[in-house]
């Protein structure tokens, strides 16, 4: 059984930070390189930065299957849309339909919040994930290059799905 648990406590956020370390190094090093992975982990996925994001309106959700933590997602409401900021599964839990379930969970949240769409950004070279988003009904709406400091940029597609 897949469960989604919204978390706010430091001990759960520490757990997400440790999953982020594993997932980001493994998945993003070939895409953006080790230096940018280290920089982005510290800036966006340290426990401290996630606690700040939660204070500023982000929801972090642990994804569990058969009582094991298999990944996490994060979103925030932006006007009448949900911005899906993070959705990450441990490698051994990918390709089994859990990502699709997680996206359905987000679409459900969007409905509860009377939002009209779910939006996200995804690295232009993160091909498998782009495919997964397209299979869940997201469409590319444009490209977005964001300066994140220290000489690094996020080179993304902006994607959206109406709900
Ligand atoms: C992206 C991610 C959340 C998708 O979750 P998942 O559980 O692997 O995907 P699912 O098994 O639910 O597959 C959903 C659909 O996408 C397709 N898909 C998933 N991963 C794919 C891949 N790497 N390549 C091609 N298609 C893929 C599946 O075939 C499936 O298609 P279907 O709807 O026609 O059956 C997960 O793979 C992941 O965590 N990836 C690494 C981290 C990442 O890049 N996250 C996104 C950051 S923006």
Tab-separated table of C-alpha atoms and ligand atoms in Angstrom:
chain	number	residue	atom	x	y	z
A	1	UNK	CA	0.000	0.000	0.000
A	2	UNK	CA	1.250	3.488	-0.862
A	3	UNK	CA	0.824	6.182	1.763
A	4	UNK	CA	1.396	9.911	1.633
A	5	UNK	CA	2.162	11.691	4.884
A	6	UNK	CA	2.511	15.455	5.099
A	7	UNK	CA	5.395	16.192	7.465
A	8	UNK	CA	6.478	19.227	9.424
A	9	UNK	CA	8.617	17.820	12.233
A	10	UNK	CA	12.391	18.163	12.194
A	11	UNK	CA	12.964	14.395	12.473
A	12	UNK	CA	10.918	13.730	9.318
A	13	UNK	CA	12.598	16.574	7.475
A	14	UNK	CA	15.991	15.120	8.484
A	15	UNK	CA	14.874	11.842	6.916
A	16	UNK	CA	13.916	13.642	3.685
A	17	UNK	CA	17.298	15.427	3.694
A	18	UNK	CA	19.065	12.065	3.910
A	19	UNK	CA	16.965	10.639	1.035
A	20	UNK	CA	17.683	13.786	-1.005
A	21	UNK	CA	21.442	13.244	-0.512
A	22	UNK	CA	21.189	9.715	-1.932
A	23	UNK	CA	18.798	10.502	-4.788
A	24	UNK	CA	20.359	13.762	-5.952
A	25	UNK	CA	23.947	12.450	-6.059
A	26	UNK	CA	22.887	9.323	-7.927
A	27	UNK	CA	20.411	10.938	-10.319
A	28	UNK	CA	21.703	14.461	-10.957
A	29	UNK	CA	25.493	14.049	-11.055
A	30	UNK	CA	25.405	12.880	-14.706
A	31	UNK	CA	23.005	15.711	-15.592
A	32	UNK	CA	24.401	18.791	-13.795
A	33	UNK	CA	27.701	17.630	-12.259
A	34	UNK	CA	28.869	17.035	-8.715
A	35	UNK	CA	29.580	20.667	-7.798
A	36	UNK	CA	26.095	21.866	-8.711
A	37	UNK	CA	24.518	18.882	-6.931
A	38	UNK	CA	26.375	19.784	-3.718
A	39	UNK	CA	25.415	23.436	-4.081
A	40	UNK	CA	21.732	22.719	-4.732
A	41	UNK	CA	21.457	20.137	-1.942
A	42	UNK	CA	22.721	22.690	0.547
A	43	UNK	CA	20.589	25.515	-0.833
A	44	UNK	CA	17.303	23.646	-1.324
A	45	UNK	CA	17.384	20.273	0.480
A	46	UNK	CA	19.198	20.796	3.763
A	47	UNK	CA	16.932	20.324	6.802
A	48	UNK	CA	17.339	24.008	7.625
A	49	UNK	CA	16.315	25.213	4.175
A	50	UNK	CA	13.332	22.816	4.038
A	51	UNK	CA	12.124	23.970	7.483
A	52	UNK	CA	12.260	27.529	6.110
A	53	UNK	CA	10.346	26.511	2.986
A	54	UNK	CA	7.643	24.946	5.179
A	55	UNK	CA	7.383	28.182	7.213
A	56	UNK	CA	6.886	29.983	3.898
A	57	UNK	CA	4.021	27.782	2.704
A	58	UNK	CA	5.585	24.646	1.207
A	59	UNK	CA	4.106	21.236	1.990
A	60	UNK	CA	6.548	18.321	2.230
A	61	UNK	CA	5.089	14.822	1.891
A	62	UNK	CA	6.803	11.507	2.631
A	63	UNK	CA	5.936	8.655	0.277
A	64	UNK	CA	5.795	5.228	1.928
A	65	UNK	CA	5.183	1.778	0.513
A	66	UNK	CA	4.664	-1.281	2.680
A	67	UNK	CA	5.845	0.776	5.667
A	68	UNK	CA	9.117	1.768	3.998
A	69	UNK	CA	10.048	5.323	3.065
A	70	UNK	CA	10.512	5.329	-0.710
A	71	UNK	CA	10.592	9.016	-1.591
A	72	UNK	CA	9.127	12.462	-1.080
A	73	UNK	CA	7.377	15.305	-2.811
A	74	UNK	CA	6.887	19.002	-2.110
A	75	UNK	CA	4.426	21.552	-3.425
A	76	UNK	CA	3.070	25.009	-2.752
A	77	UNK	CA	0.007	26.900	-3.839
A	78	UNK	CA	0.776	29.799	-6.192
A	79	UNK	CA	-2.386	31.790	-6.864
A	80	UNK	CA	-4.808	29.316	-8.482
A	81	UNK	CA	-2.144	26.719	-9.314
A	82	UNK	CA	-0.158	24.146	-7.419
A	83	UNK	CA	3.578	24.296	-8.037
A	84	UNK	CA	5.016	20.783	-7.747
A	85	UNK	CA	8.498	21.636	-6.572
A	86	UNK	CA	9.931	18.179	-5.822
A	87	UNK	CA	9.027	14.578	-6.578
A	88	UNK	CA	11.741	12.049	-5.913
A	89	UNK	CA	11.745	8.298	-5.479
A	90	UNK	CA	14.648	6.118	-4.409
A	91	UNK	CA	16.083	4.327	-7.441
A	92	UNK	CA	14.814	0.864	-6.467
A	93	UNK	CA	11.246	2.211	-6.221
A	94	UNK	CA	11.076	3.807	-9.682
A	95	UNK	CA	9.226	2.402	-12.677
A	96	UNK	CA	6.618	0.633	-10.539
A	97	UNK	CA	3.795	3.132	-10.773
A	98	UNK	CA	4.522	4.966	-7.504
A	99	UNK	CA	5.432	8.195	-9.320
A	100	UNK	CA	2.094	8.137	-11.085
A	101	UNK	CA	0.320	7.567	-7.746
A	102	UNK	CA	2.261	10.491	-6.276
A	103	UNK	CA	1.225	12.761	-9.146
A	104	UNK	CA	-2.399	11.677	-8.697
A	105	UNK	CA	-2.058	12.644	-5.013
A	106	UNK	CA	-0.911	16.122	-6.097
A	107	UNK	CA	-3.788	16.449	-8.595
A	108	UNK	CA	-6.169	15.543	-5.774
A	109	UNK	CA	-4.632	18.231	-3.520
A	110	UNK	CA	-4.991	20.738	-6.372
A	111	UNK	CA	-8.700	19.881	-6.595
A	112	UNK	CA	-9.169	20.255	-2.823
A	113	UNK	CA	-7.541	23.698	-3.022
A	114	UNK	CA	-9.734	24.727	-5.982
A	115	UNK	CA	-6.690	25.128	-8.191
A	116	UNK	CA	-6.983	24.983	-11.964
A	117	UNK	CA	-3.571	23.515	-12.788
A	118	UNK	CA	-0.403	21.857	-11.528
A	119	UNK	CA	2.848	23.401	-12.718
A	120	UNK	CA	6.469	22.301	-12.438
A	121	UNK	CA	9.939	22.820	-13.803
A	122	UNK	CA	12.209	19.967	-14.881
A	123	UNK	CA	15.789	19.967	-16.119
A	124	UNK	CA	15.775	19.846	-19.926
A	125	UNK	CA	18.121	16.831	-19.878
A	126	UNK	CA	16.147	14.838	-17.272
A	127	UNK	CA	14.597	12.857	-20.103
A	128	UNK	CA	13.022	9.915	-18.249
A	129	UNK	CA	11.278	12.220	-15.787
A	130	UNK	CA	9.998	14.457	-18.602
A	131	UNK	CA	8.517	11.317	-20.164
A	132	UNK	CA	6.925	10.352	-16.832
A	133	UNK	CA	5.373	13.836	-16.547
A	134	UNK	CA	4.082	13.696	-20.120
A	135	UNK	CA	2.562	10.282	-19.425
A	136	UNK	CA	0.724	11.859	-16.486
A	137	UNK	CA	-0.709	14.563	-18.749
A	138	UNK	CA	1.767	17.446	-18.316
A	139	UNK	CA	2.650	19.520	-21.368
A	140	UNK	CA	5.739	21.624	-22.039
A	141	UNK	CA	4.859	25.314	-21.982
A	142	UNK	CA	8.328	26.812	-22.473
A	143	UNK	CA	11.935	26.926	-21.360
A	144	UNK	CA	13.204	28.644	-18.249
A	145	UNK	CA	16.801	29.420	-17.270
A	146	UNK	CA	17.116	30.513	-13.637
A	147	UNK	CA	20.275	31.863	-12.032
A	148	UNK	CA	20.681	30.138	-8.655
A	149	UNK	CA	23.952	31.815	-7.654
A	150	UNK	CA	27.615	30.705	-7.537
A	151	UNK	CA	27.725	30.637	-11.333
A	152	UNK	CA	25.062	27.916	-11.582
A	153	UNK	CA	21.813	27.977	-13.521
A	154	UNK	CA	18.773	25.720	-13.651
A	155	UNK	CA	18.093	24.975	-17.298
A	156	UNK	CA	14.506	23.796	-17.257
A	157	UNK	CA	11.304	23.194	-19.104
A	158	UNK	CA	8.204	24.699	-17.570
A	159	UNK	CA	5.364	22.158	-17.686
A	160	UNK	CA	1.702	22.322	-16.784
A	161	UNK	CA	-1.355	20.131	-16.510
A	162	UNK	CA	-4.914	21.407	-16.105
A	163	UNK	CA	-6.887	19.708	-13.371
B	1	LIG	C1	10.147	10.913	-12.084
B	1	LIG	C2	9.658	9.856	-11.103
B	1	LIG	C3	9.036	10.550	-9.885
B	1	LIG	C4	8.567	9.030	-11.828
B	1	LIG	O1	8.119	8.019	-10.946
B	1	LIG	P1	8.122	6.462	-11.339
B	1	LIG	O2	7.512	5.719	-10.239
B	1	LIG	O3	9.486	6.068	-11.766
B	1	LIG	O4	7.162	6.451	-12.615
B	1	LIG	P2	5.961	5.441	-12.864
B	1	LIG	O5	6.465	4.038	-12.679
B	1	LIG	O6	4.781	5.834	-12.071
B	1	LIG	O7	5.691	5.672	-14.401
B	1	LIG	C5	4.742	6.587	-14.879
B	1	LIG	C6	4.806	6.606	-16.395
B	1	LIG	O8	6.018	7.261	-16.808
B	1	LIG	C7	6.849	6.379	-17.563
B	1	LIG	N1	8.232	6.527	-17.081
B	1	LIG	C8	8.646	6.608	-15.818
B	1	LIG	N2	9.984	6.724	-15.758
B	1	LIG	C9	10.411	6.709	-17.049
B	1	LIG	C10	11.696	6.781	-17.650
B	1	LIG	N3	12.806	6.902	-16.916
B	1	LIG	N4	11.773	6.739	-18.999
B	1	LIG	C11	10.654	6.641	-19.763
B	1	LIG	N5	9.393	6.565	-19.225
B	1	LIG	C12	9.288	6.599	-17.907
B	1	LIG	C13	6.336	4.974	-17.245
B	1	LIG	O9	6.589	4.084	-18.318
B	1	LIG	C14	4.863	5.203	-17.012
B	1	LIG	O10	4.198	5.247	-18.258
B	1	LIG	P3	2.648	4.783	-18.420
B	1	LIG	O11	1.843	5.827	-17.702
B	1	LIG	O12	2.423	4.816	-19.881
B	1	LIG	O13	2.547	3.422	-17.813
B	1	LIG	C15	10.797	8.913	-10.641
B	1	LIG	O14	11.254	8.149	-11.749
B	1	LIG	C16	11.998	9.600	-10.038
B	1	LIG	O15	12.025	9.844	-8.833
B	1	LIG	N6	13.035	9.912	-10.859
B	1	LIG	C17	14.283	10.450	-10.383
B	1	LIG	C18	14.160	11.817	-9.768
B	1	LIG	C19	13.600	12.865	-10.686
B	1	LIG	O16	14.121	13.137	-11.757
B	1	LIG	N7	12.509	13.482	-10.238
B	1	LIG	C20	11.847	14.533	-10.981
B	1	LIG	C21	12.529	15.819	-10.703
B	1	LIG	S1	11.885	17.168	-11.643
